[in-house]
CSV table of C-alpha atoms in Angstrom, one decimal:
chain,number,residue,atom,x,y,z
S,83,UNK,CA,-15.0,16.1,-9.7
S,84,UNK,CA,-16.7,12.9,-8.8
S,85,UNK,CA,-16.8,12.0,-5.1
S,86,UNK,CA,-18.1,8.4,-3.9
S,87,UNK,CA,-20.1,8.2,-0.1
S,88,UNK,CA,-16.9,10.0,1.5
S,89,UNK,CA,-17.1,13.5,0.2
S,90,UNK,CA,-13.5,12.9,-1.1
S,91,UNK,CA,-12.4,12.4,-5.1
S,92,UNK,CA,-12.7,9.0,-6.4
S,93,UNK,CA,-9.1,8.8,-7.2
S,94,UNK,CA,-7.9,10.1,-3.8
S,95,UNK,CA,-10.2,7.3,-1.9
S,96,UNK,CA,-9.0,4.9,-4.7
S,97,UNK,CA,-4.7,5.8,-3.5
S,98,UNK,CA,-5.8,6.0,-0.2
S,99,UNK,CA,-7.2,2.7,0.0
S,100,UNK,CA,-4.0,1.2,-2.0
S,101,UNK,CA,-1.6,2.6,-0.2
S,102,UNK,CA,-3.6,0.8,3.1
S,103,UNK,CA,-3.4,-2.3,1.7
S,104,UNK,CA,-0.3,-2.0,0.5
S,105,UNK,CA,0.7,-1.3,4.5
S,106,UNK,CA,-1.3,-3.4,5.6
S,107,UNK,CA,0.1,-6.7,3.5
S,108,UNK,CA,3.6,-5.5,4.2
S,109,UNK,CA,3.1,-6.0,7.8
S,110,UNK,CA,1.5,-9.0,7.5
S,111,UNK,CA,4.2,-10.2,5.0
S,112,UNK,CA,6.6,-10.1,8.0
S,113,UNK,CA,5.3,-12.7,9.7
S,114,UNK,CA,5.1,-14.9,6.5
S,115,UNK,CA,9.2,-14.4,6.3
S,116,UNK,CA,9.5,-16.1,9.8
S,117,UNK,CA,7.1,-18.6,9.2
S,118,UNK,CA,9.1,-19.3,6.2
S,119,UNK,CA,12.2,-19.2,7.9
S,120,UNK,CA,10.8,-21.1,11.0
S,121,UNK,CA,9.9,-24.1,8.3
S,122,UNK,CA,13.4,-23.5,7.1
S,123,UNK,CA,12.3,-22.6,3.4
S,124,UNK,CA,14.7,-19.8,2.5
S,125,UNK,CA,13.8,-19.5,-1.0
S,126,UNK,CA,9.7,-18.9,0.2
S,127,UNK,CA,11.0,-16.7,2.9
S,128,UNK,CA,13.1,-14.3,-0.2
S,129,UNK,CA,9.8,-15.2,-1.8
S,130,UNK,CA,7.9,-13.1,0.9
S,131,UNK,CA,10.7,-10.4,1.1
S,132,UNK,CA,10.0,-9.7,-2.6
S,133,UNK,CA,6.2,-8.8,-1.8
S,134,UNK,CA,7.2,-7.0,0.8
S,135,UNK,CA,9.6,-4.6,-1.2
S,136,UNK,CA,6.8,-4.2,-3.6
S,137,UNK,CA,3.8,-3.3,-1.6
S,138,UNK,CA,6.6,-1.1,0.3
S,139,UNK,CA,6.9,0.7,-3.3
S,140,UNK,CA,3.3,0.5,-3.9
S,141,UNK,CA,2.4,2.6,-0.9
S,142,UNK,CA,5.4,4.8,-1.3
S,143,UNK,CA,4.3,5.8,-5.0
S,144,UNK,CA,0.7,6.3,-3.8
S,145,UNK,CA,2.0,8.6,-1.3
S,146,UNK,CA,3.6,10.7,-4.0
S,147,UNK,CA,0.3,10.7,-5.8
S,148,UNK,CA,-1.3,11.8,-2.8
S,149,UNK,CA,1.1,14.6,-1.8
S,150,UNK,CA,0.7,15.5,-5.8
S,151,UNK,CA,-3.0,16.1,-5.4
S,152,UNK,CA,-2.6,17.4,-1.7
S,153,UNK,CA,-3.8,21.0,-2.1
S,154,UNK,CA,-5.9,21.0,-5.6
S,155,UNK,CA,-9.7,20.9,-6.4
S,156,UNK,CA,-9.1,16.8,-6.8
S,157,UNK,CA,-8.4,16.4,-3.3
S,158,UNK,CA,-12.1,16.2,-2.1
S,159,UNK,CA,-13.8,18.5,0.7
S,160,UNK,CA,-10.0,20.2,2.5
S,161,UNK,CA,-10.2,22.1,-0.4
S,162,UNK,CA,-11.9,25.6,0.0
């Protein structure tokens, strides 16, 4: 099992850090919807719900990964 400066699996760091960004853009994405709408551009703002729906996905399927590997030697250091 290869572990990077965390102590944790490379692949569990490499969901874990996803499924932030994922989060983290579909909170930011809100804002970009009602800056849309604000400018009256409907089709941007849809635009923006679309991204949002997908990173919502994105962190949603890492999730499942993560509760996959929850438990198992790939996990990193919980693991006794």
């Amino acid at each position: 099992m290869a572990t990077g400066e965390t102590g944790f699996s490379d692949i569990v760091y490499d969901l874990i850090s996803v499924q932030y960004h994922a989060l983290k853009g579909g909170h930011d994405y809100g804002q970009y919807v009602r800056d849309a709408e604000n400018a009256n551009e409907e089709e941007i703002a849809d635009f923006f719900r679309t991204v949002m729906e997908q990173d919502a996905e994105r962190a949603a399927r890492c999730h499942r990964f993560l509760v996959r590997l929850s438990g198992t030697e790939k996990a990193g250091p919980a693991v006794d």
